[in-house]
Coordinates of C-alpha atoms in Angstrom, one line a residue:
M1 CA 0.0 0.0 0.0
V2 CA 1.4 3.4 -0.9
L3 CA 2.2 5.7 2.0
S4 CA -0.2 8.5 0.9
Y5 CA -3.1 6.2 1.6
Y6 CA -2.4 6.2 5.3
L7 CA -1.5 10.0 5.4
I8 CA -4.7 11.2 3.8
K9 CA -7.1 8.5 4.9
I10 CA -8.5 10.2 8.0
P11 CA -8.7 13.8 6.7
Y12 CA -10.1 12.6 3.4
S13 CA -12.7 10.4 5.1
I14 CA -13.8 13.3 7.4
T15 CA -14.0 15.8 4.6
W16 CA -16.0 13.4 2.4
S17 CA -18.5 12.7 5.2
V18 CA -19.0 16.4 5.9
L19 CA -19.5 17.2 2.2
N20 CA -21.9 14.3 1.7
M21 CA -24.0 15.5 4.8
L22 CA -24.2 18.9 3.1
G23 CA -25.1 17.4 -0.2
K24 CA -22.0 18.7 -1.8
T25 CA -20.3 15.4 -3.0
D26 CA -20.0 14.7 -6.7
D27 CA -22.0 11.8 -8.0
V28 CA -19.8 9.7 -10.3
M29 CA -16.4 10.7 -11.7
L30 CA -13.9 9.2 -14.1
Y31 CA -10.4 9.6 -12.6
C32 CA -7.8 10.1 -15.4
A33 CA -4.0 9.9 -14.8
N34 CA -3.5 10.5 -18.5
T35 CA -5.6 10.8 -21.7
L36 CA -5.3 7.1 -22.4
D37 CA -7.6 6.6 -19.4
Y38 CA -10.3 8.6 -21.1
H39 CA -9.9 6.8 -24.4
I40 CA -10.3 3.4 -22.6
F41 CA -13.5 4.6 -21.0
R42 CA -15.0 6.2 -24.1
E43 CA -16.7 3.1 -25.4
V44 CA -18.4 2.7 -21.9
Q45 CA -19.4 6.3 -21.7
H46 CA -21.5 5.9 -24.9
H47 CA -23.9 3.8 -22.9
L48 CA -24.1 5.9 -19.8
P49 CA -25.3 9.3 -18.7
K50 CA -22.5 11.8 -18.9
V51 CA -19.8 11.1 -16.3
S52 CA -17.7 14.0 -14.9
V53 CA -13.9 13.8 -15.5
L54 CA -11.3 14.2 -12.7
A55 CA -7.7 14.9 -13.8
K56 CA -4.8 13.7 -11.7
N57 CA -3.2 17.1 -11.8
K58 CA -3.2 20.4 -13.8
K59 CA -0.9 18.9 -16.5
V60 CA -3.3 16.1 -17.2
Q61 CA -6.2 18.6 -17.1
Q62 CA -4.6 20.6 -19.9
Q63 CA -3.9 17.4 -21.9
L64 CA -7.6 16.5 -21.6
R65 CA -8.6 20.0 -22.6
D66 CA -6.4 19.7 -25.7
I67 CA -8.6 16.8 -26.8
G68 CA -11.8 18.7 -26.0
I69 CA -12.5 17.2 -22.5
E70 CA -13.1 19.5 -19.5
A71 CA -12.1 18.1 -16.2
K72 CA -11.7 19.0 -12.5
V73 CA -8.4 18.5 -10.7
Y74 CA -7.9 16.0 -7.9
P75 CA -8.7 16.0 -5.0
A76 CA -12.4 15.5 -5.3
F77 CA -15.0 13.8 -3.2
P78 CA -17.4 11.7 -5.3
K79 CA -20.0 9.1 -4.3
A80 CA -18.4 6.8 -6.9
V81 CA -15.2 6.8 -9.0
I82 CA -14.2 4.9 -12.1
M83 CA -10.5 4.6 -13.0
C84 CA -8.5 2.7 -15.6
R85 CA -5.9 1.5 -13.0
Q86 CA -5.5 0.6 -9.3
A87 CA -5.7 4.1 -7.7
G88 CA -8.2 3.3 -5.0
Y89 CA -5.6 4.7 -2.4
K90 CA -6.5 8.2 -3.7
F91 CA -10.1 7.8 -2.5
P92 CA -9.5 6.2 1.0
T93 CA -13.0 5.8 2.3
S94 CA -15.2 2.7 2.0
K95 CA -18.2 5.0 1.4
I96 CA -17.1 5.6 -2.1
T97 CA -17.9 3.0 -4.7
K98 CA -14.6 2.4 -6.5
I99 CA -14.5 0.7 -9.9
G100 CA -11.4 -0.1 -11.9
M101 CA -10.8 -1.1 -15.5
R102 CA -7.9 -2.8 -17.2
H103 CA -5.8 -0.2 -19.3
G104 CA -4.5 -3.0 -21.4
P105 CA -6.0 -6.3 -22.5
Y106 CA -5.6 -9.3 -20.3
T107 CA -2.6 -9.5 -17.9
F108 CA 0.6 -9.9 -19.9
K109 CA 2.7 -9.0 -16.8
P110 CA 2.3 -10.4 -13.3
F111 CA -0.6 -9.0 -11.3
A112 CA 0.2 -6.0 -9.1
N113 CA -0.2 -6.0 -5.4
A114 CA -3.5 -7.6 -4.4
K115 CA -4.0 -5.0 -1.7
G116 CA -4.1 -2.3 -4.3
Y117 CA -6.8 -4.2 -6.3
N118 CA -8.8 -5.0 -3.3
L119 CA -9.2 -1.3 -2.4
L120 CA -11.6 -1.4 -5.3
D121 CA -15.1 -2.8 -5.1
Y122 CA -15.0 -4.0 -8.7
F123 CA -12.3 -4.3 -11.3
Y124 CA -13.3 -5.1 -14.9
M125 CA -11.2 -7.8 -16.5
T126 CA -11.2 -9.1 -20.0
S127 CA -12.2 -12.7 -19.4
E128 CA -13.3 -15.3 -16.8
D129 CA -9.9 -16.9 -17.2
E130 CA -8.3 -13.6 -16.1
V131 CA -10.7 -13.3 -13.1
K132 CA -9.7 -16.9 -12.0
R133 CA -6.0 -16.1 -12.3
A134 CA -6.6 -12.9 -10.3
Q135 CA -8.3 -14.9 -7.5
K136 CA -5.3 -17.2 -7.2
A137 CA -3.2 -14.0 -6.7
G138 CA -5.5 -12.9 -3.8
I139 CA -7.6 -10.4 -5.9
R140 CA -11.3 -10.5 -4.9
C141 CA -12.8 -7.7 -7.0
G142 CA -12.4 -9.1 -10.5
V143 CA -15.5 -9.1 -12.9
A144 CA -15.2 -10.3 -16.5
K145 CA -16.7 -7.9 -19.0
G146 CA -14.4 -7.8 -22.0
Y147 CA -12.3 -5.1 -23.4
P148 CA -14.3 -2.0 -24.5
K149 CA -11.4 -0.3 -26.3
L150 CA -11.8 -3.0 -29.1
D151 CA -15.5 -2.4 -29.7
P152 CA -15.2 0.0 -32.6
A153 CA -13.1 -2.5 -34.5
L154 CA -15.6 -5.3 -33.9
N155 CA -19.0 -3.5 -34.3
G156 CA -18.5 -1.8 -37.7
Q157 CA -17.3 1.6 -36.6
Y158 CA -13.9 1.1 -38.1
D159 CA -15.2 -0.1 -41.5
S160 CA -13.4 -0.2 -44.8
D161 CA -14.1 3.5 -45.5
F162 CA -12.7 4.5 -42.1
K163 CA -9.6 2.4 -42.8
Q164 CA -9.0 3.8 -46.2
Q165 CA -9.4 7.4 -45.0
L166 CA -6.9 6.7 -42.2
K167 CA -4.4 5.3 -44.8
Q168 CA -4.9 8.4 -46.9
R169 CA -4.4 10.7 -44.0
I170 CA -1.1 9.0 -43.1
G171 CA 0.0 9.0 -46.8
F172 CA 0.5 5.3 -47.2
D173 CA 1.3 3.6 -50.5
N174 CA -1.6 1.2 -51.2
D175 CA 0.6 -1.0 -53.3
K176 CA 2.7 -1.8 -50.2
P177 CA 1.8 -4.1 -47.3
T178 CA 1.7 -2.5 -43.9
I179 CA 3.7 -3.7 -40.9
L180 CA 3.3 -2.5 -37.3
F181 CA 6.2 -2.6 -34.9
T182 CA 5.3 -2.6 -31.2
A183 CA 7.3 -3.1 -28.0
T184 CA 6.9 -3.0 -24.3
W185 CA 8.9 -0.7 -22.0
D186 CA 12.6 -0.9 -22.9
K187 CA 13.6 -1.1 -19.2
S188 CA 11.3 -4.0 -18.4
K189 CA 13.9 -6.6 -19.3
V190 CA 11.3 -8.3 -21.5
S191 CA 11.4 -5.9 -24.5
A192 CA 13.0 -6.5 -27.9
I193 CA 13.0 -2.9 -29.0
E194 CA 16.8 -2.7 -28.9
L195 CA 16.8 -5.2 -31.8
W196 CA 14.9 -3.0 -34.3
F197 CA 14.5 0.6 -33.3
D198 CA 17.6 1.7 -35.3
Q199 CA 17.0 -0.7 -38.1
L200 CA 13.7 0.6 -39.5
D201 CA 15.1 1.9 -42.8
V202 CA 15.7 -1.7 -43.9
F203 CA 11.9 -2.1 -44.1
T204 CA 10.6 1.2 -45.5
E205 CA 11.4 0.4 -49.2
H206 CA 9.0 -2.5 -49.3
Y207 CA 6.5 -1.8 -46.5
N208 CA 4.4 1.0 -45.0
V209 CA 5.9 1.1 -41.5
L210 CA 3.9 1.9 -38.3
V211 CA 5.5 2.1 -34.9
T212 CA 3.9 2.2 -31.4
V213 CA 5.9 1.9 -28.2
H214 CA 5.3 1.9 -24.5
P215 CA 4.7 5.5 -23.1
W216 CA 7.6 5.0 -20.8
T217 CA 10.0 4.2 -23.5
S218 CA 13.3 6.1 -23.4
N219 CA 13.3 9.5 -25.2
A220 CA 16.4 8.6 -27.1
I221 CA 14.8 5.6 -28.6
K222 CA 11.6 7.5 -29.5
K223 CA 13.7 10.3 -31.1
R224 CA 15.5 7.8 -33.3
I225 CA 12.3 6.1 -34.4
K226 CA 10.7 9.5 -35.3
S227 CA 13.8 10.4 -37.3
Y228 CA 13.0 8.0 -40.2
S229 CA 11.1 9.8 -43.0
G230 CA 9.4 6.6 -44.1
V231 CA 8.1 5.6 -40.6
F232 CA 4.8 6.7 -39.1
F233 CA 5.1 7.0 -35.3
I234 CA 1.8 6.6 -33.6
D235 CA 1.3 9.3 -31.0
S236 CA -2.4 8.5 -30.4
P237 CA -3.2 6.6 -27.2
D238 CA -5.6 4.5 -29.2
V239 CA -3.6 2.1 -31.3
V240 CA -6.6 -0.1 -32.4
P241 CA -7.3 1.8 -35.7
Y242 CA -3.7 1.3 -36.7
I243 CA -3.8 -2.4 -36.0
G244 CA -6.8 -2.6 -38.2
I245 CA -4.9 -1.3 -41.2
S246 CA -1.8 -3.4 -40.6
D247 CA -1.1 -6.7 -42.5
V248 CA 1.5 -8.0 -40.1
C249 CA 2.2 -7.0 -36.4
I250 CA 5.7 -7.4 -34.9
G251 CA 6.2 -7.4 -31.2
D252 CA 7.7 -8.9 -28.1
T253 CA 5.7 -9.3 -24.8
S254 CA 3.6 -6.1 -25.1
S255 CA -0.2 -6.5 -24.4
I256 CA -0.9 -4.9 -27.7
L257 CA -0.3 -8.4 -29.1
A258 CA -3.6 -9.3 -27.5
E259 CA -5.3 -6.6 -29.4
C260 CA -3.6 -7.8 -32.7
C261 CA -4.8 -11.3 -31.8
A262 CA -8.3 -10.2 -31.3
L263 CA -8.3 -8.6 -34.7
H264 CA -6.9 -11.8 -36.3
K265 CA -3.6 -10.2 -37.4
P266 CA -0.6 -12.4 -38.4
M267 CA 2.2 -11.7 -35.9
V268 CA 5.9 -12.0 -35.7
T269 CA 7.4 -11.9 -32.1
F270 CA 10.9 -11.8 -30.9
K271 CA 11.8 -14.3 -28.2
V272 CA 13.1 -12.6 -25.1
A273 CA 14.8 -14.0 -22.0
D274 CA 12.6 -14.6 -18.9
G275 CA 12.6 -11.9 -16.4
K276 CA 10.6 -10.8 -13.3
R277 CA 7.8 -9.6 -15.5
T278 CA 7.5 -12.8 -17.5
V279 CA 4.2 -14.7 -17.2
P280 CA 4.8 -18.3 -18.4
H281 CA 1.1 -18.8 -19.3
V282 CA 1.3 -15.7 -21.5
K283 CA 4.6 -16.7 -23.0
E284 CA 3.1 -19.9 -24.1
L285 CA 0.1 -18.1 -25.7
I286 CA 2.5 -15.8 -27.7
A287 CA 4.4 -18.8 -28.9
N288 CA 1.2 -20.4 -30.2
F289 CA -0.2 -17.4 -32.0
S290 CA 2.9 -15.9 -33.6
I291 CA 5.9 -16.7 -35.7
Q292 CA 8.8 -16.5 -33.3
I293 CA 12.3 -15.3 -34.1
E294 CA 15.4 -14.4 -32.1
R295 CA 17.4 -12.1 -34.4
I296 CA 16.7 -9.0 -36.5
D297 CA 18.1 -10.7 -39.6
E298 CA 15.3 -13.3 -39.4
L299 CA 12.6 -10.7 -39.6
T300 CA 12.3 -10.1 -43.3
D301 CA 11.7 -13.8 -44.0
A302 CA 9.3 -14.1 -41.1
I303 CA 7.2 -11.1 -42.5
K304 CA 7.2 -12.6 -45.9
Q305 CA 6.0 -16.0 -44.4
A306 CA 3.2 -14.2 -42.5
L307 CA 2.1 -12.4 -45.7
R308 CA 2.1 -15.6 -47.8
D309 CA 0.0 -17.5 -45.3
P310 CA -2.1 -15.2 -43.1
P311 CA -4.3 -18.0 -41.8
S312 CA -1.3 -19.8 -40.4
L313 CA -1.5 -20.1 -36.6
Q314 CA -5.2 -19.1 -36.8
Q315 CA -6.0 -21.8 -34.4
G316 CA -3.5 -20.5 -31.9
R317 CA -5.1 -17.0 -32.2
Q318 CA -8.6 -18.4 -31.7
T319 CA -7.6 -20.3 -28.7
A320 CA -5.8 -17.4 -27.2
N321 CA -8.8 -15.1 -27.9
Q322 CA -11.2 -17.5 -26.0
I323 CA -8.8 -17.3 -23.0
M324 CA -8.1 -13.6 -23.1
F325 CA -11.5 -12.2 -24.1
D326 CA -14.4 -14.7 -23.7
R327 CA -16.5 -12.8 -26.3
L328 CA -15.3 -10.5 -29.1
D329 CA -18.7 -9.1 -30.1
G330 CA -18.2 -5.4 -30.0
K331 CA -20.5 -5.1 -26.9
A332 CA -17.9 -5.0 -24.0
G333 CA -18.6 -1.3 -23.5
L334 CA -22.3 -2.0 -23.2
R335 CA -21.8 -4.9 -20.7
T336 CA -19.5 -2.7 -18.6
A337 CA -22.0 0.1 -18.6
E338 CA -24.9 -2.1 -17.6
H339 CA -22.9 -3.3 -14.6
I340 CA -22.0 0.2 -13.6
K341 CA -25.7 1.1 -13.7
Q342 CA -26.4 -1.8 -11.4
V343 CA -23.7 -0.9 -8.7
V344 CA -24.1 2.9 -9.1
P345 CA -27.9 3.2 -9.4
Y346 CA -28.0 7.0 -8.9
L347 CA -26.0 7.4 -12.1
T348 CA -29.3 6.9 -14.0
E349 CA -31.2 9.6 -12.0
D350 CA -31.9 13.0 -13.4

């Protein structure tokens, strides 16, 4: 448990109780530590009355304002709070209904401290399998609802016209296949980004090249990637549309692979040494749904193999999807919203 939980628990609880008695608490708020949190919640918000947004600090408030979202700044004293992380310690009273959502699909890294999860009343996970794994780790608040961020790619919002317009906006050559490079945090010890981030010019002649990296990736690496004229670096917190226009996805242990899998994309992955953040179960899934290589000089042949036979490893992808998502029906946001309405009934009041 973080120290601030204990430091603010008593004054926060007293303040909340006084404001609630005076009728001055907020009803329901979405707590955002960054703009990605808002994008994750967006598909749930479509099925709910408007939820107020609470920014972590003034910097995040401005970032949200830049994308057209007005937000208050923490601290705040709501009756219920929704968050795309385990930040229950910021709202340290049991009188607040606290709901968490997964900021990435499934659990590609070991579960965080169970105490942090269990400060929440509910935490929406992407499958029943994930809930069962969480229970084994001592997490009691898991509820399987799917992964709303994928909904637009599954329910027709990201249709062929949308994809073509995105390609045109980027300036892609329709005669070239599109490859997407992705990587987890370079300091995680389970990333392969060092193998390719300074080799991208090898691929730009024959492919449209997209790159997305973990937000914590070192600035020097991101600067090098952005220096290539033939490479499109994805700054958007929502990578799903770009996965949709990709022919082959290339990665390591990043949870974005789960999104690629859900959209039935052929994948090539670099094998990486085991580390503290390795999950053997997930490592096995990756091996079964992707072409695995060890060296950068193997990548060109692996991409060609994936392009020649996209259905290859389809069974591995289908099996993984059943484990990671339960249902890929484009209705995860609706299911999540319906549950929120049940546990926060005053959200539906005028």
